[in-house]
Coordinates of C-alpha atoms in Angstrom, one line a residue:
M24 CA 102.0 37.5 71.4
G25 CA 104.5 35.3 73.3
A26 CA 107.3 36.5 71.0
S27 CA 106.6 40.1 72.2
L28 CA 107.3 39.1 75.8
K29 CA 110.8 37.8 75.2
K30 CA 113.7 39.7 76.5
G31 CA 114.9 42.3 74.0
A32 CA 111.9 42.0 71.7
T33 CA 109.9 45.0 70.7
V34 CA 106.2 45.0 69.9
N35 CA 106.8 46.8 66.6
A36 CA 109.4 44.3 65.5
V37 CA 107.2 41.3 66.4
A38 CA 104.2 42.9 64.7
Q39 CA 106.2 43.5 61.5
L40 CA 107.6 39.9 61.6
Y41 CA 104.1 38.4 61.8
G42 CA 102.3 40.9 59.6
V43 CA 100.0 42.3 62.3
Q44 CA 99.5 45.8 63.7
P45 CA 101.2 46.7 67.0
W46 CA 97.9 47.6 68.6
Q47 CA 96.7 44.0 68.0
I48 CA 99.6 42.6 70.1
Y49 CA 98.9 45.1 72.8
D50 CA 95.3 44.1 72.8
W51 CA 96.2 40.4 72.9
R52 CA 98.5 41.0 75.8
K53 CA 95.8 42.9 77.7
R54 CA 93.3 40.1 77.1
A55 CA 95.8 37.5 78.3
R56 CA 96.4 39.5 81.5
Q57 CA 92.7 39.9 82.1
A58 CA 92.1 36.1 81.6
A59 CA 94.8 35.3 84.0
Q60 CA 93.2 37.3 86.8
P61 CA 90.9 35.5 89.2
S62 CA 87.3 36.2 89.0
K63 CA 86.0 38.9 91.4
T64 CA 82.8 37.0 92.1
A65 CA 82.5 33.3 92.8
T66 CA 79.6 31.4 91.4
L67 CA 78.5 28.4 93.5
V68 CA 76.6 25.5 92.0
P69 CA 74.0 23.7 94.2
V70 CA 75.0 20.1 94.9
H71 CA 72.5 17.3 95.6
V72 CA 73.9 14.0 96.8
T73 CA 71.8 11.0 96.2
E74 CA 72.3 7.2 96.4
P75 CA 73.2 5.9 92.9
D76 CA 70.9 3.3 91.4
Q77 CA 73.0 0.1 91.8
A78 CA 71.7 -1.5 88.5
K79 CA 72.8 1.6 86.4
T80 CA 76.2 2.0 88.0
E81 CA 77.2 -1.7 87.7
A82 CA 76.7 -1.7 83.9
K83 CA 78.8 1.4 83.3
Q84 CA 82.6 1.9 83.6
G85 CA 83.9 4.8 85.6
C86 CA 86.3 7.4 84.2
S87 CA 87.8 10.8 84.9
V88 CA 87.3 14.2 83.4
I89 CA 89.8 16.9 84.2
I90 CA 88.8 20.5 83.5
E91 CA 91.4 23.3 83.7
A92 CA 90.3 26.9 83.2
Q93 CA 91.4 30.2 84.5
G94 CA 93.8 28.7 87.0
T95 CA 91.2 26.3 88.4
R96 CA 91.4 22.5 88.1
I97 CA 88.3 20.4 88.5
T98 CA 88.3 16.6 88.5
I99 CA 85.1 14.6 88.0
T100 CA 85.5 10.8 88.5
G101 CA 83.2 7.8 88.4
V102 CA 80.2 7.5 86.2
I103 CA 80.0 11.0 84.6
D104 CA 76.8 12.6 83.7
A105 CA 76.9 15.0 80.7
I106 CA 74.6 17.4 82.4
V107 CA 77.0 17.8 85.3
V108 CA 79.9 18.4 83.0
R109 CA 77.9 21.0 81.0
T110 CA 76.9 22.8 84.2
V111 CA 80.5 22.9 85.4
L112 CA 81.6 24.3 82.1
E113 CA 78.8 26.9 82.0
C114 CA 79.8 28.1 85.5
L115 CA 83.5 28.4 84.6
A116 CA 82.6 30.4 81.5
R117 CA 80.9 33.1 83.6

């Protein structure tokens, strides 16, 4: 699809070069534009802050997870709970 966006390129020529139909390239370009648009509705996730159990946090090492999707960047640091990461990913997928 990227080749079809270059200056002077035509969709028909790019489609022929890669052995696909021109409508496929138009469809891919449309989907890329739609994915780049921000979501019209925001989904909020409830947050509950609690004091960590000191014995559990001392034994584990902290780390960082960076999630980038649809123009949004989310960084989770410290002791990372898999359920939290899954919840964030599910919300971003909506």
